[in-house]
Structures are given as structure tokens and as C-alpha cells.
Amino acid sequence: DDYYSIYSIAKKISKLSKKNIQVKKSKLKANIKCQICDNSKLKRFIKWQPKITIDEGLKAVYEDLKTSYFKKN
């Protein structure tokens, strides 16, 4: 399985939107170092697995926002 940090997702959105977005990593110390979503039980018990990749999902959400939300504002 793949794991993505908030920083790497922000960079993907920046690239997808073709905008030069400054993504800054916080220097604050967090109590939670890492949090990972684990789908293994879903895969094992109900045979579920994602139908699209994270890149496909981000693109779909971005395109939807571009045609609905961004045009209104």
C-alpha cells in the first residue's frame, strides 16, 4: 500500500492546478507523528479495495471544484 503525507498531497494539488503554491512544513512539534489509514480489514472481510488511485481522485475533485465552486467565486 502507498502512504502519503499532507505535504506530498499538497504538492500533488499544486502540480495538478498548475499553480505555484508555496507549501510550508510546520516547525511545530505534534503529539501525533504519523497517522495511517489501514484498509486491510476492509479488503479481508468484505473484499473492498479502492477503484481509483489518489491521483485520479484528486484530479476528479479538482475538476469538480473548478467547474462548480471556483466559477461562482
PDB file of C-alpha atoms in Angstrom:
ATOM      1  CA  ASP A   1       0.000   0.000   0.000  1.00  0.00           C
ATOM      2  CA  ASP A   2       1.017   3.591  -0.564  1.00  0.00           C
ATOM      3  CA  TYR A   3       1.284   6.201   2.157  1.00  0.00           C
ATOM      4  CA  TYR A   4       1.001   9.949   1.558  1.00  0.00           C
ATOM      5  CA  SER A   5       1.920  12.828   3.819  1.00  0.00           C
ATOM      6  CA  ILE A   6      -0.150  16.015   3.890  1.00  0.00           C
ATOM      7  CA  TYR A   7       2.888  17.733   2.344  1.00  0.00           C
ATOM      8  CA  SER A   8       3.050  15.284  -0.593  1.00  0.00           C
ATOM      9  CA  ILE A   9      -0.708  15.617  -1.232  1.00  0.00           C
ATOM     10  CA  ALA A  10      -0.390  19.418  -1.180  1.00  0.00           C
ATOM     11  CA  LYS A  11       2.434  19.175  -3.736  1.00  0.00           C
ATOM     12  CA  LYS A  12       0.254  16.922  -5.938  1.00  0.00           C
ATOM     13  CA  ILE A  13      -2.572  19.502  -5.796  1.00  0.00           C
ATOM     14  CA  SER A  14      -0.120  22.277  -6.650  1.00  0.00           C
ATOM     15  CA  LYS A  15       1.076  20.362  -9.698  1.00  0.00           C
ATOM     16  CA  LEU A  16      -2.458  19.411 -10.736  1.00  0.00           C
ATOM     17  CA  SER A  17      -3.697  23.009 -10.507  1.00  0.00           C
ATOM     18  CA  LYS A  18      -0.618  24.297 -12.340  1.00  0.00           C
ATOM     19  CA  LYS A  19      -0.279  26.940  -9.633  1.00  0.00           C
ATOM     20  CA  ASN A  20       2.950  27.799  -7.885  1.00  0.00           C
ATOM     21  CA  ILE A  21       1.702  27.141  -4.363  1.00  0.00           C
ATOM     22  CA  GLN A  22       4.152  27.585  -1.526  1.00  0.00           C
ATOM     23  CA  VAL A  23       3.802  24.543   0.719  1.00  0.00           C
ATOM     24  CA  LYS A  24       5.447  25.068   4.064  1.00  0.00           C
ATOM     25  CA  LYS A  25       6.172  22.374   6.584  1.00  0.00           C
ATOM     26  CA  SER A  26       5.251  23.365  10.119  1.00  0.00           C
ATOM     27  CA  LYS A  27       8.073  23.550  12.607  1.00  0.00           C
ATOM     28  CA  LEU A  28       5.659  22.920  15.471  1.00  0.00           C
ATOM     29  CA  LYS A  29       6.029  19.666  17.351  1.00  0.00           C
ATOM     30  CA  ALA A  30       2.934  17.479  17.087  1.00  0.00           C
ATOM     31  CA  ASN A  31       1.793  14.859  19.564  1.00  0.00           C
ATOM     32  CA  ILE A  32       0.962  12.556  16.654  1.00  0.00           C
ATOM     33  CA  LYS A  33       3.968  11.784  14.484  1.00  0.00           C
ATOM     34  CA  CYS A  34       2.138   9.698  11.906  1.00  0.00           C
ATOM     35  CA  GLN A  35      -1.400   8.552  11.244  1.00  0.00           C
ATOM     36  CA  ILE A  36      -2.076   5.926   8.606  1.00  0.00           C
ATOM     37  CA  CYS A  37      -5.384   4.700   7.251  1.00  0.00           C
ATOM     38  CA  ASP A  38      -5.279   0.916   7.008  1.00  0.00           C
ATOM     39  CA  ASN A  39      -7.756  -0.726   4.594  1.00  0.00           C
ATOM     40  CA  SER A  40      -6.545  -4.275   5.198  1.00  0.00           C
ATOM     41  CA  LYS A  41      -9.592  -5.326   7.265  1.00  0.00           C
ATOM     42  CA  LEU A  42     -11.945  -3.995   4.587  1.00  0.00           C
ATOM     43  CA  LYS A  43     -10.027  -5.928   1.956  1.00  0.00           C
ATOM     44  CA  ARG A  44     -10.037  -9.099   4.056  1.00  0.00           C
ATOM     45  CA  PHE A  45     -13.633  -9.095   5.319  1.00  0.00           C
ATOM     46  CA  ILE A  46     -15.683  -7.529   2.534  1.00  0.00           C
ATOM     47  CA  LYS A  47     -13.241  -7.747  -0.366  1.00  0.00           C
ATOM     48  CA  TRP A  48     -13.222  -3.952  -0.749  1.00  0.00           C
ATOM     49  CA  GLN A  49     -10.444  -2.090  -2.451  1.00  0.00           C
ATOM     50  CA  PRO A  50     -10.162   1.395  -3.955  1.00  0.00           C
ATOM     51  CA  LYS A  51     -11.339   1.684  -7.561  1.00  0.00           C
ATOM     52  CA  ILE A  52      -9.224   4.743  -8.323  1.00  0.00           C
ATOM     53  CA  THR A  53      -5.773   5.985  -7.393  1.00  0.00           C
ATOM     54  CA  ILE A  54      -5.145   9.002  -5.212  1.00  0.00           C
ATOM     55  CA  ASP A  55      -4.058  10.941  -8.303  1.00  0.00           C
ATOM     56  CA  GLU A  56      -7.311  10.101 -10.105  1.00  0.00           C
ATOM     57  CA  GLY A  57      -9.335  11.079  -7.025  1.00  0.00           C
ATOM     58  CA  LEU A  58      -7.530  14.389  -6.571  1.00  0.00           C
ATOM     59  CA  LYS A  59      -7.993  15.200 -10.264  1.00  0.00           C
ATOM     60  CA  ALA A  60     -11.729  14.389 -10.124  1.00  0.00           C
ATOM     61  CA  VAL A  61     -12.251  16.560  -7.041  1.00  0.00           C
ATOM     62  CA  TYR A  62     -10.191  19.408  -8.517  1.00  0.00           C
ATOM     63  CA  GLU A  63     -12.087  19.310 -11.821  1.00  0.00           C
ATOM     64  CA  ASP A  64     -15.424  19.268  -9.972  1.00  0.00           C
ATOM     65  CA  LEU A  65     -14.422  22.241  -7.823  1.00  0.00           C
ATOM     66  CA  LYS A  66     -13.097  24.070 -10.874  1.00  0.00           C
ATOM     67  CA  THR A  67     -16.438  23.773 -12.666  1.00  0.00           C
ATOM     68  CA  SER A  68     -18.714  24.398  -9.684  1.00  0.00           C
ATOM     69  CA  TYR A  69     -17.133  26.239  -6.771  1.00  0.00           C
ATOM     70  CA  PHE A  70     -14.390  28.327  -8.386  1.00  0.00           C
ATOM     71  CA  LYS A  71     -16.644  29.727 -11.111  1.00  0.00           C
ATOM     72  CA  LYS A  72     -19.132  31.017  -8.515  1.00  0.00           C
ATOM     73  CA  ASN A  73     -16.469  32.895  -6.536  1.00  0.00           C
TER      74      ASN A  73
END
